[in-house]
Short mmCIF file of C-alpha atoms and ligand atoms in Angstrom, two decimals:
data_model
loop_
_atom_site.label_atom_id
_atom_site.label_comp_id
_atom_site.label_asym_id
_atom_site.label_seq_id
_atom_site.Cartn_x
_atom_site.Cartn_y
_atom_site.Cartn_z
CA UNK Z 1 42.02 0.27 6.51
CA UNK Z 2 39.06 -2.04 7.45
CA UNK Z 3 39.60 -4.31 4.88
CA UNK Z 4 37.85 -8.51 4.27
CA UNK Z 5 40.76 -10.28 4.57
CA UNK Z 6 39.23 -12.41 1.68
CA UNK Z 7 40.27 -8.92 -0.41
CA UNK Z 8 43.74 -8.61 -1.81
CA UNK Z 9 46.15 -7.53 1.46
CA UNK Z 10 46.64 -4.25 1.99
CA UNK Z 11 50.14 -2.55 0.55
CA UNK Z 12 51.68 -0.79 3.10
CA UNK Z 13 54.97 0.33 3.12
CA UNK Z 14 54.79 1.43 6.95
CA UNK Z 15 56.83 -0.43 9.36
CA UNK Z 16 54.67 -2.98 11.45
CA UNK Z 17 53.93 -1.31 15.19
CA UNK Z 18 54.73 2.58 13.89
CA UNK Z 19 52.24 5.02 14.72
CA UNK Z 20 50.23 6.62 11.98
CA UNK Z 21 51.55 10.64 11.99
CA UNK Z 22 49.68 13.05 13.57
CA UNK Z 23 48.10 15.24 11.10
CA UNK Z 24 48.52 19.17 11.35
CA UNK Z 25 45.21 20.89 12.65
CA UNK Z 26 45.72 24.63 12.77
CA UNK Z 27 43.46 26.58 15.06
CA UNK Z 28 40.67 26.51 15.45
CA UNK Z 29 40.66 23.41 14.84
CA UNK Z 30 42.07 21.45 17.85
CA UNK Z 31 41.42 17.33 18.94
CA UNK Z 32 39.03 16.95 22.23
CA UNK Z 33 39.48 13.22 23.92
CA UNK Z 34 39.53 12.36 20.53
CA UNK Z 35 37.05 14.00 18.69
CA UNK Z 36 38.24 17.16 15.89
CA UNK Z 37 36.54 20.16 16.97
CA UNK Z 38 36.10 23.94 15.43
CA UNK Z 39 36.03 25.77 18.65
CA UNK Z 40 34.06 24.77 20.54
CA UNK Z 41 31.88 22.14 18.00
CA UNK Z 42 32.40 18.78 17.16
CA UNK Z 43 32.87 18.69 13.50
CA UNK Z 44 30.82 14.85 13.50
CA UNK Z 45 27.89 17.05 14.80
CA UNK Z 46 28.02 19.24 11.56
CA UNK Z 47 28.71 16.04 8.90
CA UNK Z 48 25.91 14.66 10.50
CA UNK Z 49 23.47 17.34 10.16
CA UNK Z 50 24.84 19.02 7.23
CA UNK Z 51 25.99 16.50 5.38
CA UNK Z 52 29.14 16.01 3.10
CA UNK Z 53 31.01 17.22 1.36
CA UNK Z 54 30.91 20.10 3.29
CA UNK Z 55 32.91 22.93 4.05
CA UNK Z 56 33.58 24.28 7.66
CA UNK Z 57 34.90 27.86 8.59
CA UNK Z 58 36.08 28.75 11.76
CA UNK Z 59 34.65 32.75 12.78
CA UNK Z 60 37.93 33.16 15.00
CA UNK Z 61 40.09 32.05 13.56
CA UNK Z 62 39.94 34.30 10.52
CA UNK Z 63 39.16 37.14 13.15
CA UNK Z 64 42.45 36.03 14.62
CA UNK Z 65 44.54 36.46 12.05
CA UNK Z 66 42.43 40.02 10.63
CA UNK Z 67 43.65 41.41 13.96
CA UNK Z 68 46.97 39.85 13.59
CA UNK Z 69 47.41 42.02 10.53
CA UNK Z 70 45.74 45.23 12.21
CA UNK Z 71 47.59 45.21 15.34
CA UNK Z 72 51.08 44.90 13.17
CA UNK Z 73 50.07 48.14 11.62
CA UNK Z 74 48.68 50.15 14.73
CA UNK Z 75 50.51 53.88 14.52
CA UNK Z 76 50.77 53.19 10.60
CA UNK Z 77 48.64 54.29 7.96
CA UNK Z 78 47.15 51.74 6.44
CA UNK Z 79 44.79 49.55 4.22
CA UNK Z 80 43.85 45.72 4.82
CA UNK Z 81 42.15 44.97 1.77
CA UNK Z 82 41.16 40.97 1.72
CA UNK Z 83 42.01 39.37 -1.72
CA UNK Z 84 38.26 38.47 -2.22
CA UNK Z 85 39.23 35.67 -4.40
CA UNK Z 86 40.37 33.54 -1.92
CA UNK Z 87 37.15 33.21 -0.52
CA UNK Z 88 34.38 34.90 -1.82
CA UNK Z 89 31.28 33.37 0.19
CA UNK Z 90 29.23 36.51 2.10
CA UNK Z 91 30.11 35.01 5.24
CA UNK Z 92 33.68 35.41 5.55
CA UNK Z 93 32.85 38.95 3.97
CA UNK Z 94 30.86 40.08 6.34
CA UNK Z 95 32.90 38.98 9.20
CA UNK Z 96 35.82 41.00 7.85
CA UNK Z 97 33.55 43.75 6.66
CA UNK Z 98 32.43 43.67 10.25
CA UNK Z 99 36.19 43.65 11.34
CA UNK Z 100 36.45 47.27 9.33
CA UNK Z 101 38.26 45.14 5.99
CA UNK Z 102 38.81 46.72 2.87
CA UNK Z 103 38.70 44.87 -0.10
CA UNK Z 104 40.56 43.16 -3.50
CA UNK Z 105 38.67 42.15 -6.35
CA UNK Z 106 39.04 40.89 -9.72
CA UNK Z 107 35.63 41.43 -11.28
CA UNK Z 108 32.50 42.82 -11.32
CA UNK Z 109 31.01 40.21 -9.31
CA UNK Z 110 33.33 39.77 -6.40
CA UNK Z 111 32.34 43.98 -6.38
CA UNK Z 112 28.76 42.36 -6.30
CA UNK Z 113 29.31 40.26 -3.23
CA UNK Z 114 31.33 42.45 -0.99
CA UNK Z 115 28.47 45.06 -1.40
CA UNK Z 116 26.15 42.50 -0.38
CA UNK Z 117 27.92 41.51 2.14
CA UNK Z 118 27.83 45.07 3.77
CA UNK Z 119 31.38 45.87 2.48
CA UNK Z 120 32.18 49.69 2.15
CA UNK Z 121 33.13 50.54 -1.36
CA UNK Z 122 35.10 52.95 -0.45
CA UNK Z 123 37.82 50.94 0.75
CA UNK Z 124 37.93 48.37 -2.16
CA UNK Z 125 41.18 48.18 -4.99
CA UNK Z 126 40.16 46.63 -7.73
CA UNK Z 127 42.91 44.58 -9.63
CA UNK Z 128 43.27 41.93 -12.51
CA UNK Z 129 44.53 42.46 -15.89
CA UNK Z 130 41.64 42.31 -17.76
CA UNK Z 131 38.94 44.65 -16.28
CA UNK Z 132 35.65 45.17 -18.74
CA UNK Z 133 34.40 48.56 -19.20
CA UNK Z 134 30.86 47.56 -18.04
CA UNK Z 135 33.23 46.59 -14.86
CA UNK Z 136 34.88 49.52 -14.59
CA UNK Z 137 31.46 51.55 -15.43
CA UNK Z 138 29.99 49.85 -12.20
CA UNK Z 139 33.19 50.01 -9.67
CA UNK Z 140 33.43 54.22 -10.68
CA UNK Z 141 29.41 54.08 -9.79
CA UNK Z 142 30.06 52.15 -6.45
CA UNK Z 143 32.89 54.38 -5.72
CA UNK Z 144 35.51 52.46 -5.02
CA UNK Z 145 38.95 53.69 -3.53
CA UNK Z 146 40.80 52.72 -6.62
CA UNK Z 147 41.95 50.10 -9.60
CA UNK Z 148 45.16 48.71 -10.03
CA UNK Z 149 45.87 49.22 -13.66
CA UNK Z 150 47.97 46.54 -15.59
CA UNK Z 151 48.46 48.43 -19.10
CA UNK Z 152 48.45 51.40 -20.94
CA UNK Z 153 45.42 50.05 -22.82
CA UNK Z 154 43.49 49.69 -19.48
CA UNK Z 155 44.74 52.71 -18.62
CA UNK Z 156 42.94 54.68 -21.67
CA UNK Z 157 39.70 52.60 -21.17
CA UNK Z 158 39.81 53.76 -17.49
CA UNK Z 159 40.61 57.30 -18.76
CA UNK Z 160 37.79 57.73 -21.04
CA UNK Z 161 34.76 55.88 -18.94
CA UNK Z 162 35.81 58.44 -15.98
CA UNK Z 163 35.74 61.00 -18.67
CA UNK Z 164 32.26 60.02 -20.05
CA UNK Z 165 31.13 59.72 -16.76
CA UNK Z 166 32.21 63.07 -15.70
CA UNK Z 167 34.56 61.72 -13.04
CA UNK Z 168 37.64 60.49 -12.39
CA UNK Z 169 39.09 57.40 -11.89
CA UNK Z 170 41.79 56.85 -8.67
CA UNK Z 171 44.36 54.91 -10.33
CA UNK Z 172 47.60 53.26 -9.28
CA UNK Z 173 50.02 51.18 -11.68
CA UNK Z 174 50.45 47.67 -10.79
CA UNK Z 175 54.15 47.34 -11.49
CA UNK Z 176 56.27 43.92 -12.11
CA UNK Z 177 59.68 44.21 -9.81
CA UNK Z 178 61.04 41.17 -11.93
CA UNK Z 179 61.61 39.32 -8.50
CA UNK Z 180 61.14 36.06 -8.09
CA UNK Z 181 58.89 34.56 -5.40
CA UNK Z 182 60.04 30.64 -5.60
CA UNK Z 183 56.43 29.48 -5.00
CA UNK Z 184 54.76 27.03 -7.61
CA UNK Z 185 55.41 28.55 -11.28
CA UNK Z 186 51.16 28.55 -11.64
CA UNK Z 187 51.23 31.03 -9.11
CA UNK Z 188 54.26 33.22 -9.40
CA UNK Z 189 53.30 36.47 -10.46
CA UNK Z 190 56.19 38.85 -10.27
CA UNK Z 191 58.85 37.88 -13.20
CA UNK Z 192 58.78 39.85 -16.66
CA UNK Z 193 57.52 36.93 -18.03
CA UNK Z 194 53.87 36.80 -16.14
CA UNK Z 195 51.61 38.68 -17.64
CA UNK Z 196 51.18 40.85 -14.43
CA UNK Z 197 52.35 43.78 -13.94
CA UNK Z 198 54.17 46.81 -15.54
CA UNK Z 199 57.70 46.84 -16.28
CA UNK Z 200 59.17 50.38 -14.36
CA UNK Z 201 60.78 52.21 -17.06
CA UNK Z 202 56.94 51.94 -19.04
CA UNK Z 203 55.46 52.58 -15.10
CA UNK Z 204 57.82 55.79 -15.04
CA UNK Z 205 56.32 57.13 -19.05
CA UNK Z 206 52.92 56.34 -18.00
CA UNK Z 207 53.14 58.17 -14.69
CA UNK Z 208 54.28 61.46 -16.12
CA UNK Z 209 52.20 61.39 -19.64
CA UNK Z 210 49.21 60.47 -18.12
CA UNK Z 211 49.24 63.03 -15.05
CA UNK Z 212 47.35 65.75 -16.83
CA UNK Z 213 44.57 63.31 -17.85
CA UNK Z 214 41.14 64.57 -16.68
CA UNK Z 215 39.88 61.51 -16.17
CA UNK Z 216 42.97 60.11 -13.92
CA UNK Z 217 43.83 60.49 -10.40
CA UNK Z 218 46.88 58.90 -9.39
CA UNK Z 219 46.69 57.32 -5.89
CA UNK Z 220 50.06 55.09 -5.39
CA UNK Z 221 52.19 51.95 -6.92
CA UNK Z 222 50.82 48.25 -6.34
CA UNK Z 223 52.68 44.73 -6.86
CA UNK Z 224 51.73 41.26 -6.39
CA UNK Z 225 54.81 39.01 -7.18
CA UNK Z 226 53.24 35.75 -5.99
CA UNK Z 227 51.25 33.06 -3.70
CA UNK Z 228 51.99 30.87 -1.32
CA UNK Z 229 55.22 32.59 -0.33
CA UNK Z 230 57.06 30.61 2.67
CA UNK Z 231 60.55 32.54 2.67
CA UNK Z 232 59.13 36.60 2.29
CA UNK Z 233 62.94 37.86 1.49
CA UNK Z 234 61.61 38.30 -2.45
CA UNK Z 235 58.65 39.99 -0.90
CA UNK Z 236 60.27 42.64 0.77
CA UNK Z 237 62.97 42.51 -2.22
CA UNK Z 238 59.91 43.62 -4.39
CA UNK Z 239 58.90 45.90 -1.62
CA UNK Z 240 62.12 47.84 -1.17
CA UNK Z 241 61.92 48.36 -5.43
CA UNK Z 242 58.79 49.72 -5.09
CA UNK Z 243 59.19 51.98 -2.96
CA UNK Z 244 62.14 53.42 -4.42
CA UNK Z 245 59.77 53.84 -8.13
CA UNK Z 246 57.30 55.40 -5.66
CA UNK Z 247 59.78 57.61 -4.05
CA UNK Z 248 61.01 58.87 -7.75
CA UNK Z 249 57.92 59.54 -8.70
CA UNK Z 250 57.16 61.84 -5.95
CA UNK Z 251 59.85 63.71 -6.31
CA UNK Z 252 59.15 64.08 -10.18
CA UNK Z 253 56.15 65.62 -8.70
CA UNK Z 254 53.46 62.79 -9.13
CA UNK Z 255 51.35 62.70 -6.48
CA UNK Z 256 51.78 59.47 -5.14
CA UNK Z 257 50.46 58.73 -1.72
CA UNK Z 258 50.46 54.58 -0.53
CA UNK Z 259 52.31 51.77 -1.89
CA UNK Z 260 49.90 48.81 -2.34
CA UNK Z 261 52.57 45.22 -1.93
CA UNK Z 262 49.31 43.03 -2.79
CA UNK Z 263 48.82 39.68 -0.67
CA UNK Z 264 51.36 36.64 -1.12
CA UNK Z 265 52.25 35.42 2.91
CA UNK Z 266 52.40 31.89 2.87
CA UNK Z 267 51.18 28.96 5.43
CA UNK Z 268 51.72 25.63 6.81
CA UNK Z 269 50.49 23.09 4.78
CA UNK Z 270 52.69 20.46 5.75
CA UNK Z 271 53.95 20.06 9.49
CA UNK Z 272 56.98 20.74 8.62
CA UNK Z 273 56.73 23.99 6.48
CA UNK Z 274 57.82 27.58 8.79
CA UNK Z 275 56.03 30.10 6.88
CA UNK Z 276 56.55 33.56 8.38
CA UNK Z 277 54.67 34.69 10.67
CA UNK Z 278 52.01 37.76 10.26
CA UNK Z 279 53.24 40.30 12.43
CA UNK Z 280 57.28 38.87 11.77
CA UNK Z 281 56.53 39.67 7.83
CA UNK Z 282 54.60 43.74 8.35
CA UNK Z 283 57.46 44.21 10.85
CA UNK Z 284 60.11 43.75 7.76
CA UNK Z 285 57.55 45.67 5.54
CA UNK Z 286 57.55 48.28 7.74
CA UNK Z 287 61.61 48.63 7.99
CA UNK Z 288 61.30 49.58 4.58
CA UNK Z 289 58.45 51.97 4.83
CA UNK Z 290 60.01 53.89 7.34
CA UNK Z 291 60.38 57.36 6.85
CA UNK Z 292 58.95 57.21 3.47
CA UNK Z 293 55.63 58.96 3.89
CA UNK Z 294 53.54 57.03 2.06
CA UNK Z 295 50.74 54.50 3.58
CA UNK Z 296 50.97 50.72 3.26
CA UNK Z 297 47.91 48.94 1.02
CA UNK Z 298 48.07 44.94 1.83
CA UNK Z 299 45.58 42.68 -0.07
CA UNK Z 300 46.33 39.13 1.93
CA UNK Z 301 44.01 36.28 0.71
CA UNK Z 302 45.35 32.71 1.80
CA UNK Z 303 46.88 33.66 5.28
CA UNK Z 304 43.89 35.54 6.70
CA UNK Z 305 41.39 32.65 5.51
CA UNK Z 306 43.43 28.83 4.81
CA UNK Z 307 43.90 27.68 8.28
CA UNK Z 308 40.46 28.49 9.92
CA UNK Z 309 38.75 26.05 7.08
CA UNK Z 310 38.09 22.44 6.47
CA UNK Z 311 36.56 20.21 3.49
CA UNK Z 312 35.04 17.46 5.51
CA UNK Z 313 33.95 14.17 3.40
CA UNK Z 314 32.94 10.35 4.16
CA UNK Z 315 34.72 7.80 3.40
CA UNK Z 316 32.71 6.14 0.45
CA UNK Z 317 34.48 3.12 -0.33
CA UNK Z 318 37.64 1.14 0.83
CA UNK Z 319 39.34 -0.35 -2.77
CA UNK Z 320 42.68 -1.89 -1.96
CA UNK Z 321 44.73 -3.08 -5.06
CA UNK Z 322 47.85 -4.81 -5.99
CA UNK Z 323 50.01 -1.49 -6.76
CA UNK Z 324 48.65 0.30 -3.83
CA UNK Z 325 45.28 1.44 -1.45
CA UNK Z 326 42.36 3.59 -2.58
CA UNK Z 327 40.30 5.26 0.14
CA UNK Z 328 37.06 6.53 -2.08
CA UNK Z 329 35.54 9.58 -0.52
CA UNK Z 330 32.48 12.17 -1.57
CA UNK Z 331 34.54 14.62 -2.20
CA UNK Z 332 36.40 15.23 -5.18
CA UNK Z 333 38.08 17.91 -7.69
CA UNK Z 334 35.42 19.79 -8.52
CA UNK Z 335 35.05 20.71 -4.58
CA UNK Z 336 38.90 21.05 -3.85
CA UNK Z 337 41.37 21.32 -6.59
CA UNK Z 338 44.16 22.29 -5.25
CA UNK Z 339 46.36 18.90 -5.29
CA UNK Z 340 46.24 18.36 -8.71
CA UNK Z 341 46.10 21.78 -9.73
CA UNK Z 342 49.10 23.17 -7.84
CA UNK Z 343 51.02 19.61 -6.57
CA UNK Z 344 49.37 20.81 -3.07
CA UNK Z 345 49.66 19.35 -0.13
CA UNK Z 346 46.33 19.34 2.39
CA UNK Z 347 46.78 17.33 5.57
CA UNK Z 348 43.84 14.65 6.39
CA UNK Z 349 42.35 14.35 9.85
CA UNK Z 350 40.19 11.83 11.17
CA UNK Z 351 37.32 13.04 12.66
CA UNK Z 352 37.51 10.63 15.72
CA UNK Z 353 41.10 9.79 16.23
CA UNK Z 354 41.51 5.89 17.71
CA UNK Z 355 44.64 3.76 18.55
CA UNK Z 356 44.87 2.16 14.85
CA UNK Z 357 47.88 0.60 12.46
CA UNK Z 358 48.42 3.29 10.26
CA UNK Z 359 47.56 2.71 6.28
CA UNK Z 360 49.00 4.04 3.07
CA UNK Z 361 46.73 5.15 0.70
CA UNK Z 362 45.16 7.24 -1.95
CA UNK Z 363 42.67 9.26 -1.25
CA UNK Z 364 40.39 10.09 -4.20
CA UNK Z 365 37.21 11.19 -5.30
CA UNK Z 366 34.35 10.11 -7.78
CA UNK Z 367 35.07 12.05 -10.43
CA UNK Z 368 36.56 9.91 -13.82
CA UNK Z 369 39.40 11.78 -13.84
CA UNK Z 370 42.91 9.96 -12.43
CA UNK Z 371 43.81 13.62 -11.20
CA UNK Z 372 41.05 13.81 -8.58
CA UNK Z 373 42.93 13.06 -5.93
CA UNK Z 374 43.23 14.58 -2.32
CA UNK Z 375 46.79 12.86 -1.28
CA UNK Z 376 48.63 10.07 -3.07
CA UNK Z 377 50.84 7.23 -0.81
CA UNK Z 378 49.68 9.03 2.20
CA UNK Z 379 50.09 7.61 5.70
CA UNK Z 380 46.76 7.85 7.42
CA UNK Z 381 45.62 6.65 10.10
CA UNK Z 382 43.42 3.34 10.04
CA UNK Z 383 39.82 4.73 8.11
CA UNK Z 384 36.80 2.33 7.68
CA UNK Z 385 33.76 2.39 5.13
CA UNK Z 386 31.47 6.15 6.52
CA UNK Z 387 33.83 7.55 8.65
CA UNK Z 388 34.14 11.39 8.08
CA UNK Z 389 37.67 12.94 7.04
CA UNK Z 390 38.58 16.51 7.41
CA UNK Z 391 40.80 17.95 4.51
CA UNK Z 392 42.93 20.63 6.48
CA UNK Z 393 43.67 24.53 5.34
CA UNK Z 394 40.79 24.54 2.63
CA UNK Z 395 39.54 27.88 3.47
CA UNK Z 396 41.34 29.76 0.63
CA UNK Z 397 41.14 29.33 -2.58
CA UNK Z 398 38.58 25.55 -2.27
CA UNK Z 399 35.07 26.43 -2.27
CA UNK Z 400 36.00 29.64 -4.54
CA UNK Z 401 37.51 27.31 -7.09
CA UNK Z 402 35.30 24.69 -6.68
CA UNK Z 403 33.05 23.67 -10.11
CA UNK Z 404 29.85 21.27 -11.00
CA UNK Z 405 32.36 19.06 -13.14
CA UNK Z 406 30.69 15.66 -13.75
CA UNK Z 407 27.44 17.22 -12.80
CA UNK Z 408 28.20 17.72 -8.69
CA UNK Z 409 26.49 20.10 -6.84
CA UNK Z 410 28.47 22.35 -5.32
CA UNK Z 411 29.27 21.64 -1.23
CA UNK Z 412 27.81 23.14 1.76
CA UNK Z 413 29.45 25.45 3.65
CA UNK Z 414 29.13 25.92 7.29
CA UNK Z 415 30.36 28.98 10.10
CA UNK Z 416 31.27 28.02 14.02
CA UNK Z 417 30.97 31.21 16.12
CA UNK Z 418 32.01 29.78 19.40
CA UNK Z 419 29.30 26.59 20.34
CA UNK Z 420 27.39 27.02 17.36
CA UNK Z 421 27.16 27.09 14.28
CA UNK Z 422 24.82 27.39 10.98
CA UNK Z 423 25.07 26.97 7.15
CA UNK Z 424 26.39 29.87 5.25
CA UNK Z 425 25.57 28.40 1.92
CA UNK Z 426 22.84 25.57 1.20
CA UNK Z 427 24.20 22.96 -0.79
CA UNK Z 428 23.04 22.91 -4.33
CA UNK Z 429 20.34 20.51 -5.60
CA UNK Z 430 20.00 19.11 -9.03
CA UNK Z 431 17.78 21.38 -10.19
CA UNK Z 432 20.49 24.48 -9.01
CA UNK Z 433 23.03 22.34 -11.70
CA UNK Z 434 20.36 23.26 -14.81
CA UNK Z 435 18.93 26.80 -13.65
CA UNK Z 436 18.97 28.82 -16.37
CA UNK Z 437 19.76 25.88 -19.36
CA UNK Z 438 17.33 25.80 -22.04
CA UNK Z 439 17.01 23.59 -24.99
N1 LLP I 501 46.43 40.44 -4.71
C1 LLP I 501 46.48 40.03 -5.98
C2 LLP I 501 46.58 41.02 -7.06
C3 LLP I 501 46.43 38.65 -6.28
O1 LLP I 501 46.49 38.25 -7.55
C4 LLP I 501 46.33 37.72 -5.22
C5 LLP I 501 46.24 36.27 -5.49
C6 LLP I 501 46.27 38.20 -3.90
C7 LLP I 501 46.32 39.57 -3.68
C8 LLP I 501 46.13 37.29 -2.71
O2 LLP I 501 47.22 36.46 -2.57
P1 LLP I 501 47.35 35.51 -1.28
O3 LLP I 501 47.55 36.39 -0.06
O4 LLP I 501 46.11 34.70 -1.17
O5 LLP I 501 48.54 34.68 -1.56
N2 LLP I 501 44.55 29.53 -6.49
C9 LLP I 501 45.92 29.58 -5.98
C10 LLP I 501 46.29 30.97 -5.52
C11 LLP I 501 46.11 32.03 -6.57
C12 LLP I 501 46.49 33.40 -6.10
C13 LLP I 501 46.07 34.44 -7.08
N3 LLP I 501 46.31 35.78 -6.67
C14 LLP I 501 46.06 28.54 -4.87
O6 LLP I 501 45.10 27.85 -4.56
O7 LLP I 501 47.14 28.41 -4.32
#
């Protein structure tokens, strides 16, 4: 930390003469004689130009890890439907739309943006327990390949718009396999106490009384037990359950064709977290699915999109204090709320890496709230007053979650295709934060 000696010392609790930890930059981000690049651009070029805070994407890595998924499932007939919530800007649709992605949404909007983006209805599942009718109106309109019903009472609103619409609706149950995914409880998703889900003896009466329903197609079983999933035993636990309803079913004569296992893979957040790798995890999936005839719906959100995006932000203010170090920066919550929201953990990169005695800090935003907070007793490396920071793995679930709390506009965000790169999304001005208020 740069600090006036005149200031109270620094607290540090780092032995004199050890090195400040090297922080974990997933490709494509990678450090060139010092500088943190996205391919082949230095990120300082974008801060500069765009501005902060600012989010960065990285094109290949997302088409990376897309293929990653594909080529695990060559031979096999599948679905790769992104979870659309994870990062909803038309960018990173279009590049998977491009890629031949299907789709998971929650809402009539995210339906919005993925056919904006070019995205072919006809591969999107449309999940989430509480699904409008105007929603559902719109989605049967569009086309799409199918919902993934929650209830019985979604079920019968599903049933009678297809009815009044003089179609049908291609339906599969979203069941709970009451397995547990040991991820943070905020999202875990698969015990009987979520609200997700079906339990499988009401999956099995709904199956059978509903099959003569003339405005109900049945297409398969889905599940979603959770987020963030590091050890994927509970996945394919929850898999090999699932399978078995779907295989009952089918024999009881409903015509059940794919099994939908939802998205859930973890990644590294920390450097020394071993999440499972892509083609490691479909390879256990695919154990299971063997033999059973049925094709394999996926709907990953955080592993295809995390790694391949940064939050960069400038160093504001340096505040050091008698219980411990505050490193002020422009970003804050309402851009990236992870850390206080799930106890995450996002590494923090210099943009310009230089010999230094490494500091332990807070980093924080502006925003009154004592939860706005990036990292708390981190060790960083040495930052001054304006240097740019890079907050690592924010391409899932940041921007999308991101808010105008204390009247922010919302960041930039920014795509690298190779040497170059352009904003995706403007940031917003102050008259964006009061379109559409009247008084
Ligand atoms: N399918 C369904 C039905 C889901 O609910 C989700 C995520 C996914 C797929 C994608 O899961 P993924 O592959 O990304 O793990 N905001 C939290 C994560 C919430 C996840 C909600 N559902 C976070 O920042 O960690």
């Amino acid at each position: 930390m740069s600090l006036d000696p005149q200031n109270s010392p620094a607290v540090t609790s780092v032995p004199a003469g050890a090195a400040a930890p090297s922080p974990l930059v997933p490709a494509p981000f990678s450090y060139r004689d010092g500088d943190l690049y996205c391919d082949d651009v230095r990120l300082s070029e974008i801060a500069a130009a765009a501005g902060t805070p600012c989010y960065v994407y990285g094109a290949a890595g997302i088409r990376d890890r897309y293929l990653a998924y594909r080529d695990a499932l060559v031979g096999v007939p599948h679905a790769i439907c992104y979870a659309v919530k994870a990062n909803s800007s038309l960018a990173i649709l279009r590049l998977l739309a491009e890629l031949g992605a299907g789709f998971d949404i929650v809402s009539g909007g995210e339906l919005f943006r993925v056919l904006r983006a070019g995205g072919d209805p006809a591969k999107v599942v449309f999940s989430g327990v509480g699904k409008a009718e105007s929603e559902i109106a719109y989605a049967l309109n569009q086309g799409i390949h199918s919902f993934n019903c929650e209830s019985e009472s979604e079920l019968l609103l599903l049933a009678a718009t297809a009815r009044g619409m003089g179609t049908r609706a291609r339906v599969s149950l979203r069941v709970n396999p009451d397995v547990d995914a040991n991820t943070h409880p905020y999202i875990s998703t698969g015990l009987q106490e979520h609200k997700f889900g079906i339990p499988f003896p009401e999956a099995r009466r709904l199956y059978t009384q509903y099959r003569g329903d003339p405005g109900i197609e049945w297409v398969g079983v889905s599940c979603h037990i959770g987020s963030q999933i590091l050890d994927v035993s509970p996945l394919v636990e929850a898999v090999e359950k699932v399978l078995a309803l779907a295989s009952d079913l089918r024999a009881e004569g409903i015509p059940i064709q794919e099994v939908d296992i939802g998205g859930g893979l973890g990644i590294a957040y920390r450097p020394q977290e071993e999440p499972t790798a892509i083609p490691s995890f479909i390879a256990q999936v695919l154990e299971k699915f063997r033999l059973s005839g049925f094709s394999l719906a996926v709907e990953p959100g955080r592993s295809l999109v995390a790694e391949s995006g940064v939050l960069l932000t400038r160093v504001l203010h340096l505040k050091p204090g008698s219980d411990r170090n505050f490193v002020i920066v422009d970003a804050a919550m309402n851009d990236l709320i992870r850390p206080v929201l799930y106890h995450a953990h996002h590494e923090i990169a210099p943009l310009t890496l230089r010999p230094s005695q490494p500091l332990v800090a807070d980093v924080v935003g502006p925003v009154c709230e004592s939860g706005d907070f990036f990292a708390r007793k981190r060790t960083l490396p040495e930052v001054s007053q304006g240097e740019w920071l890079a907050i690592c793995a924010a391409g899932a679930y940041g921007f999308s979650l991101s808010s105008n709390y204390n009247a922010r506009p919302r960041a930039a965000e920014v795509l690298v295709e190779g040497a170059t790169w352009r904003v995706v999304r403007e940031r917003e001005s102050w008259e964006d934060l009061i379109r559409g208020e009247s008084f």
